[in-house]
XYZ file of N, CA and C in Angstrom:
579
model
N -3.850 26.815 -15.970
C -4.689 26.258 -14.929
C -4.065 24.959 -14.430
N -3.804 24.866 -13.141
C -3.172 23.665 -12.606
C -4.222 22.624 -12.230
N -3.833 21.380 -12.419
C -4.710 20.252 -12.087
C -4.551 19.934 -10.606
N -5.634 19.506 -9.936
C -5.500 19.119 -8.535
C -4.608 17.882 -8.413
N -3.947 17.777 -7.277
C -3.095 16.618 -7.035
C -3.962 15.381 -6.840
N -3.522 14.227 -7.350
C -4.303 13.001 -7.182
C -4.463 12.652 -5.698
N -5.632 12.131 -5.349
C -5.926 11.765 -3.963
C -5.874 10.245 -3.822
N -5.214 9.768 -2.766
C -5.147 8.336 -2.479
C -5.498 8.109 -1.014
N -5.695 6.848 -0.664
C -5.879 6.440 0.729
C -4.884 5.330 1.032
N -4.483 5.258 2.297
C -3.672 4.137 2.755
C -3.949 3.936 4.234
N -3.719 2.714 4.689
C -3.875 2.431 6.113
C -2.573 2.760 6.822
N -2.680 3.391 7.979
C -1.545 3.602 8.869
C -1.749 2.632 10.022
N -0.920 1.587 10.097
C -1.106 0.565 11.123
C -0.613 1.059 12.482
N -1.111 0.431 13.535
C -0.698 0.780 14.898
C 0.803 0.568 15.072
N 1.341 -0.525 14.523
C 2.774 -0.796 14.674
C 3.617 0.216 13.898
N 3.143 0.655 12.734
C 3.876 1.656 11.959
C 3.898 2.995 12.700
N 2.755 3.377 13.266
C 2.685 4.636 14.015
C 3.607 4.580 15.232
N 3.684 3.416 15.863
C 4.599 3.247 16.998
C 6.048 3.385 16.542
N 6.417 2.738 15.414
C 7.784 2.859 14.887
C 8.142 4.301 14.553
N 7.122 5.084 14.164
C 7.349 6.499 13.863
C 7.533 7.320 15.139
N 7.219 6.740 16.299
C 7.352 7.449 17.570
C 6.121 8.255 17.943
N 4.941 7.890 17.448
C 3.678 8.595 17.734
C 3.839 10.108 17.559
N 4.216 10.561 16.357
C 4.562 11.972 16.180
C 3.391 12.944 16.209
N 2.176 12.457 16.077
C 1.050 13.374 15.885
C 1.105 13.864 14.444
N 0.053 13.664 13.714
C 0.014 14.058 12.303
C -1.182 14.958 12.081
N -1.101 15.833 11.062
C -2.192 16.788 10.834
C -2.333 17.091 9.343
N -3.476 17.652 9.016
C -3.757 18.055 7.638
C -2.696 19.045 7.164
N -2.241 18.882 5.918
C -1.245 19.775 5.335
C 0.185 19.338 5.561
N 0.386 18.323 6.387
C 1.736 17.860 6.693
C 2.249 16.957 5.568
N 3.492 17.202 5.078
C 4.057 16.324 4.053
C 4.588 15.037 4.686
N 4.599 13.982 3.899
C 5.059 12.683 4.374
C 5.675 11.946 3.188
N 6.774 11.262 3.426
C 7.390 10.410 2.414
C 7.246 8.978 2.889
N 6.690 8.123 2.031
C 6.411 6.753 2.454
C 6.478 5.784 1.291
N 6.513 4.508 1.622
C 6.397 3.435 0.638
C 4.971 2.915 0.746
N 4.286 2.828 -0.376
C 2.943 2.255 -0.409
C 3.088 0.761 -0.674
N 2.531 -0.049 0.215
C 2.733 -1.496 0.176
C 1.390 -2.212 0.199
N 1.169 -3.107 -0.754
C -0.085 -3.875 -0.816
C 0.034 -5.231 -0.127
N 1.142 -5.490 0.543
C 1.281 -6.724 1.309
C 1.441 -7.954 0.437
N 1.074 -9.102 1.018
C 1.214 -10.388 0.337
C -0.018 -10.650 -0.518
N 0.222 -10.897 -1.800
C -0.845 -11.192 -2.752
C -0.713 -12.641 -3.216
N -1.843 -13.280 -3.455
C -1.857 -14.670 -3.909
C -2.088 -14.741 -5.418
N -1.537 -15.772 -6.086
C -1.735 -15.913 -7.534
C -3.058 -16.605 -7.856
N -4.120 -16.196 -7.177
C -5.437 -16.821 -7.303
C -6.479 -15.711 -7.278
N -7.124 -15.456 -8.411
C -8.056 -14.329 -8.502
C -9.293 -14.498 -7.626
N -9.498 -15.673 -7.037
C -10.614 -15.841 -6.105
C -10.235 -15.428 -4.681
N -8.952 -15.134 -4.442
C -8.493 -14.689 -3.123
C -8.869 -13.226 -2.906
N -8.894 -12.811 -1.643
C -9.225 -11.420 -1.330
C -8.177 -10.454 -1.891
N -6.903 -10.800 -1.730
C -5.794 -10.005 -2.276
C -5.051 -10.895 -3.267
N -5.026 -10.506 -4.544
C -4.470 -11.380 -5.569
C -3.661 -10.595 -6.591
N -2.925 -11.357 -7.422
C -2.172 -10.755 -8.525
C -2.144 -11.715 -9.712
N -1.874 -11.148 -10.877
C -1.638 -11.913 -12.104
C -0.551 -11.185 -12.887
N 0.330 -11.950 -13.520
C 1.456 -11.397 -14.278
C 1.271 -11.739 -15.752
N 1.669 -10.804 -16.613
C 1.613 -11.078 -18.045
C 2.705 -10.315 -18.778
N 3.026 -10.783 -19.983
C 4.040 -10.145 -20.819
C 3.467 -8.938 -21.552
N 2.178 -9.016 -21.953
C 1.556 -7.952 -22.728
C 1.383 -6.700 -21.864
N 1.621 -5.525 -22.441
C 1.518 -4.275 -21.682
C 0.130 -4.048 -21.082
N 0.138 -3.501 -19.887
C -1.080 -3.067 -19.199
C -0.945 -1.582 -18.904
N -2.012 -0.825 -19.030
C -1.922 0.596 -18.680
C -1.755 0.749 -17.174
N -0.992 1.755 -16.736
C -0.861 1.986 -15.300
C -2.192 2.447 -14.718
N -2.645 1.777 -13.666
C -3.921 2.109 -13.011
C -3.752 1.963 -11.509
N -4.443 2.814 -10.762
C -4.474 2.751 -9.299
C -5.852 3.261 -8.899
N -6.811 2.343 -8.749
C -8.220 2.686 -8.600
C -8.715 2.274 -7.218
N -9.235 3.244 -6.464
C -9.769 2.967 -5.127
C -11.072 2.189 -5.244
N -11.140 1.023 -4.578
C -12.340 0.182 -4.621
C -12.941 -0.049 -3.236
N -12.372 0.562 -2.198
C -12.857 0.442 -0.826
C -11.881 1.149 0.090
N -12.169 1.221 1.401
C -11.260 1.910 2.317
C -9.841 1.337 2.254
N -8.929 2.098 1.664
C -7.518 1.734 1.466
C -7.344 0.486 0.598
N -8.373 0.084 -0.131
C -8.307 -1.051 -1.067
C -8.211 -0.507 -2.484
N -7.282 -1.076 -3.254
C -7.066 -0.604 -4.613
C -6.960 -1.764 -5.589
N -7.540 -1.552 -6.757
C -7.264 -2.385 -7.919
C -6.149 -1.651 -8.663
N -5.145 -2.377 -9.110
C -3.986 -1.715 -9.706
C -3.428 -2.548 -10.850
N -2.699 -1.863 -11.721
C -1.961 -2.544 -12.783
C -0.824 -1.640 -13.221
N 0.187 -2.258 -13.822
C 1.314 -1.492 -14.331
C 2.519 -2.373 -14.574
N 3.585 -1.729 -14.996
C 4.822 -2.447 -15.309
C 5.627 -2.700 -14.043
N 6.227 -3.885 -13.970
C 7.140 -4.218 -12.873
C 8.444 -3.470 -13.144
N 8.829 -2.576 -12.228
C 10.028 -1.759 -12.450
C 11.216 -2.209 -11.612
N 10.970 -3.039 -10.620
C 12.043 -3.553 -9.772
C 11.541 -4.849 -9.159
N 12.434 -5.826 -9.019
C 12.014 -7.117 -8.472
C 13.159 -7.775 -7.720
N 12.806 -8.425 -6.630
C 13.744 -9.262 -5.896
C 13.043 -10.593 -5.654
N 13.619 -11.658 -6.205
C 13.039 -12.990 -6.058
C 13.795 -13.726 -4.965
N 13.069 -14.326 -4.049
C 13.649 -15.010 -2.899
C 13.186 -16.459 -2.888
N 14.058 -17.359 -2.418
C 13.683 -18.760 -2.251
C 14.014 -19.172 -0.826
N 12.997 -19.648 -0.114
C 13.157 -20.149 1.252
C 12.399 -21.447 1.368
N 13.076 -22.485 1.857
C 12.445 -23.792 2.037
C 11.728 -24.246 0.764
N 12.416 -24.119 -0.370
C 11.907 -24.540 -1.687
C 10.658 -23.798 -2.140
N 10.396 -22.624 -1.588
C 9.270 -21.804 -2.035
C 9.784 -20.435 -2.458
N 9.319 -19.991 -3.610
C 9.705 -18.681 -4.123
C 8.704 -17.616 -3.679
N 9.224 -16.433 -3.428
C 8.381 -15.248 -3.278
C 9.057 -14.139 -4.066
N 8.283 -13.162 -4.439
C 8.834 -12.035 -5.169
C 8.386 -10.735 -4.541
N 9.332 -9.849 -4.298
C 9.014 -8.502 -3.836
C 9.189 -7.609 -5.053
N 8.091 -6.981 -5.478
C 8.092 -6.233 -6.724
C 7.673 -4.792 -6.495
N 8.183 -3.908 -7.322
C 7.734 -2.521 -7.356
C 7.020 -2.325 -8.689
N 5.784 -1.811 -8.620
C 4.934 -1.667 -9.792
C 4.700 -0.182 -10.061
N 4.885 0.237 -11.311
C 4.571 1.612 -11.707
C 3.083 1.675 -12.035
N 2.305 2.237 -11.105
C 0.844 2.324 -11.273
C 0.405 3.695 -11.771
N 1.314 4.451 -12.348
C 0.973 5.778 -12.859
C 1.225 6.855 -11.828
N 0.229 7.182 -11.018
C 0.387 8.260 -10.033
C 1.267 7.853 -8.865
N 1.423 6.539 -8.608
C 2.256 6.055 -7.509
C 3.008 4.805 -7.942
N 4.056 4.496 -7.186
C 4.711 3.194 -7.275
C 4.208 2.382 -6.093
N 3.946 1.113 -6.318
C 3.376 0.249 -5.293
C 4.271 -0.965 -5.103
N 4.582 -1.286 -3.840
C 5.348 -2.501 -3.538
C 4.366 -3.622 -3.218
N 4.604 -4.787 -3.785
C 3.779 -5.961 -3.509
C 4.700 -7.142 -3.229
N 4.216 -8.083 -2.449
C 4.921 -9.338 -2.217
C 4.076 -10.439 -2.833
N 4.628 -11.108 -3.824
C 3.897 -12.142 -4.556
C 4.173 -13.510 -3.945
N 3.113 -14.177 -3.507
C 3.216 -15.529 -2.968
C 3.313 -16.523 -4.124
N 3.874 -17.723 -3.841
C 4.012 -18.718 -4.903
C 2.705 -19.454 -5.187
N 2.707 -20.166 -6.296
C 1.606 -21.060 -6.643
C 1.693 -22.306 -5.753
N 0.776 -23.237 -5.913
C 0.745 -24.462 -5.105
C 2.034 -25.276 -5.237
N 2.724 -25.171 -6.386
C 3.969 -25.927 -6.585
C 5.185 -25.254 -5.953
N 4.977 -24.121 -5.275
C 6.070 -23.418 -4.618
C 6.804 -22.434 -5.509
N 6.396 -22.347 -6.768
C 7.053 -21.447 -7.715
C 6.177 -20.238 -8.008
N 6.826 -19.136 -8.333
C 6.090 -17.956 -8.787
C 5.588 -18.199 -10.204
N 4.489 -17.566 -10.581
C 4.045 -17.675 -11.972
C 5.141 -17.167 -12.906
N 5.251 -17.762 -14.076
C 6.249 -17.354 -15.053
C 6.093 -15.863 -15.353
N 7.184 -15.129 -15.276
C 7.160 -13.719 -15.646
C 7.093 -12.755 -14.483
N 7.229 -13.239 -13.249
C 7.160 -12.333 -12.092
C 8.514 -11.648 -11.896
N 8.887 -10.825 -12.854
C 10.141 -10.097 -12.772
C 10.048 -8.807 -13.581
N 11.141 -8.041 -13.547
C 11.161 -6.734 -14.201
C 10.790 -6.824 -15.679
N 10.206 -5.770 -16.171
C 9.750 -5.538 -17.550
C 8.429 -6.222 -17.875
N 7.932 -7.096 -17.027
C 6.619 -7.704 -17.239
C 5.568 -6.784 -16.622
N 4.317 -7.191 -16.699
C 3.210 -6.374 -16.199
C 2.409 -7.160 -15.175
N 1.894 -6.455 -14.184
C 1.155 -7.083 -13.095
C -0.152 -6.341 -12.884
N -1.185 -7.088 -12.568
C -2.461 -6.512 -12.158
C -2.883 -7.216 -10.878
N -3.680 -6.546 -10.056
C -4.115 -7.175 -8.817
C -5.004 -6.269 -8.006
N -5.278 -6.724 -6.797
C -6.090 -5.957 -5.859
C -5.584 -6.252 -4.450
N -5.596 -5.225 -3.582
C -5.158 -5.426 -2.203
C -5.296 -4.169 -1.374
N -5.146 -4.349 -0.056
C -5.180 -3.235 0.889
C -3.810 -2.564 0.889
N -3.801 -1.251 0.789
C -2.551 -0.498 0.718
C -2.236 0.110 2.080
N -1.019 -0.158 2.544
C -0.521 0.355 3.816
C 0.590 1.353 3.511
N 0.617 2.465 4.257
C 1.688 3.440 4.128
C 2.788 3.122 5.124
N 4.020 3.000 4.641
C 5.147 2.643 5.500
C 6.154 3.783 5.468
N 6.308 4.432 6.622
C 7.251 5.539 6.755
C 8.578 5.017 7.277
N 8.524 4.199 8.320
C 9.720 3.611 8.920
C 9.777 2.167 8.455
N 10.599 1.899 7.449
C 10.609 0.597 6.781
C 11.716 -0.292 7.321
N 11.332 -1.386 7.974
C 12.322 -2.364 8.420
C 12.255 -3.619 7.549
N 11.735 -3.448 6.344
C 11.563 -4.546 5.400
C 12.933 -5.047 4.981
N 13.076 -6.338 4.792
C 14.392 -6.906 4.482
C 14.816 -6.724 3.025
N 13.921 -6.268 2.183
C 14.228 -6.064 0.766
C 14.441 -4.582 0.491
N 15.297 -4.292 -0.460
C 15.520 -2.910 -0.868
C 14.535 -2.438 -1.924
N 13.606 -3.298 -2.322
C 12.629 -2.960 -3.354
C 11.545 -2.070 -2.761
N 11.148 -1.073 -3.516
C 10.068 -0.185 -3.084
C 10.481 1.266 -3.203
N 9.807 1.997 -4.066
C 10.104 3.412 -4.256
C 9.213 4.248 -3.350
N 9.750 5.364 -2.888
C 8.969 6.232 -2.009
C 8.025 7.122 -2.815
N 6.969 7.537 -2.133
C 5.975 8.448 -2.689
C 5.842 9.617 -1.722
N 5.858 10.831 -2.242
C 5.667 12.029 -1.421
C 4.201 12.422 -1.460
N 3.630 12.651 -0.268
C 2.218 13.020 -0.163
C 2.054 14.171 0.821
N 0.890 14.794 0.769
C 0.463 15.758 1.784
C -0.807 15.196 2.407
N -0.812 15.093 3.726
C -1.961 14.542 4.445
C -3.166 15.452 4.266
N -4.315 14.850 4.002
C -5.554 15.606 3.831
C -6.506 15.392 5.002
N -6.734 14.113 5.360
C -7.612 13.825 6.505
C -7.397 12.386 6.978
N -7.996 12.089 8.132
C -7.925 10.759 8.735
C -9.337 10.231 8.948
N -9.516 8.947 8.703
C -10.762 8.271 9.074
C -10.374 7.142 10.015
N -11.006 7.139 11.171
C -10.685 6.152 12.203
C -11.887 5.252 12.426
N -11.687 3.952 12.263
C -12.721 2.965 12.555
C -12.531 2.535 14.003
N -13.500 2.876 14.847
C -13.410 2.586 16.282
C -13.687 1.098 16.497
N -12.701 0.386 17.049
C -12.835 -1.050 17.297
C -12.442 -1.440 18.720
N -12.249 -0.445 19.588
C -11.875 -0.717 20.978
C -13.034 -1.430 21.673
N -12.797 -2.624 22.254
C -13.874 -3.360 22.918
C -14.573 -2.507 23.982
N -15.886 -2.513 23.956
C -16.677 -1.780 24.944
C -16.890 -0.314 24.628
N -16.230 0.211 23.607
C -16.405 1.623 23.252
C -17.828 1.822 22.727
N -18.550 2.857 23.217
C -19.917 3.077 22.735
C -19.981 3.411 21.236
N -18.864 3.819 20.640
C -18.817 4.132 19.205
C -18.266 2.964 18.382
N -18.188 1.784 19.006
C -17.638 0.598 18.350
C -18.273 0.390 16.971
N -17.405 0.186 15.959
C -17.882 -0.077 14.605
C -18.216 1.160 13.795
N -17.964 2.347 14.346
C -18.282 3.587 13.633
C -17.001 4.260 13.139
N -17.142 4.971 12.021
C -16.042 5.754 11.462
C -16.088 7.160 12.037
N -14.924 7.715 12.365
C -14.801 9.090 12.850
C -13.776 9.791 11.957
N -14.141 10.960 11.421
C -13.252 11.700 10.528
C -12.641 12.888 11.261
N -11.347 13.152 11.003
C -10.675 14.297 11.623
C -9.547 14.778 10.712
N -8.968 15.933 11.060
C -7.851 16.482 10.288
C -6.527 16.321 11.028
N -6.560 15.632 12.178
C -5.307 15.358 12.886
C -5.379 14.014 13.594
N -4.206 13.459 13.854
C -4.073 12.196 14.561
C -3.225 12.470 15.791
N -3.796 12.228 16.965
C -3.125 12.536 18.236
C -1.829 11.731 18.381
N -0.861 12.296 19.125
C 0.413 11.602 19.339
C 0.285 10.518 20.417
N -0.675 9.628 20.231
C -0.958 8.555 21.186
C -1.084 7.231 20.450
N -0.757 6.126 21.126
C -0.929 4.826 20.467
C -2.403 4.484 20.272
N -2.673 3.653 19.299
C -4.006 3.081 19.114
C -3.802 1.585 18.914
N -4.519 0.792 19.684
C -4.298 -0.648 19.660
C -5.271 -1.372 18.745
N -6.535 -1.032 18.815
C -7.564 -1.777 18.093
C -8.058 -1.069 16.830
N -8.081 0.243 16.854
C -8.699 1.014 15.779
C -7.924 0.893 14.469
N -8.624 1.139 13.374
C -8.018 1.197 12.042
C -7.984 2.648 11.608
N -6.833 3.100 11.111
C -6.664 4.475 10.652
C -6.447 4.463 9.140
N -7.324 5.159 8.430
C -7.188 5.331 6.983
C -6.817 6.792 6.743
N -5.689 7.008 6.076
C -5.204 8.352 5.775
C -5.555 8.677 4.324
N -6.180 9.820 4.126
C -6.400 10.339 2.777
C -5.327 11.391 2.543
N -4.642 11.294 1.405
C -3.529 12.206 1.123
C -3.527 12.570 -0.354
N -2.875 13.683 -0.654
C -2.685 14.132 -2.037
C -1.257 13.782 -2.447
N -1.134 13.126 -3.592
C 0.174 12.697 -4.092
C 0.849 13.866 -4.790
N 2.106 14.129 -4.430
C 2.878 15.165 -5.111
C 3.210 14.689 -6.517
N 3.252 15.602 -7.428
C 3.657 15.255 -8.794
C 5.122 14.852 -8.781
N 5.445 13.845 -9.556
C 6.840 13.391 -9.630
C 7.690 14.490 -10.238
N 8.869 14.695 -9.630
C 9.773 15.712 -10.143
C 9.563 17.080 -9.526
N 8.623 17.189 -8.583
C 8.384 18.490 -7.937
C 9.138 18.535 -6.635
């Protein structure tokens, strides 16, 4: 008896869809992408945050809101950068069913917390964006293979009578969207398949 493929959500931004060339997407279509949680702060009172530790953490990737995830796991790849006396770290985290790229902001002193590098463990929370066409300056970030399941669109176009409402569909038209938010639900392929 086979187990169902794990289901995840990610935001598809308007700029990412434009970089893809507005291809039109539909249910059942495979996609290879980097899952990115963006810039996280070393402050647990922030909306998107992270904490690093030496002690092992179990890999976790738990949906806590539309494309928002609480996550933990081992840092498997890291690139530390220093610009204008401030450090940032671009890290790849093994969260079990997926690898997640995060950008760690520095503390108030301009330094990353001790241990923000490979073999340590990270936990945090943030909005996950799917990046198909990556123009990121770092080589950090492993791809994840998924099959699209459905789309949820938050209508935010000024003056639209459906403003503030979610609309669900199994396809995304090959047209730009400027204001709306698109959340893609997808099934993660098993690694090695």
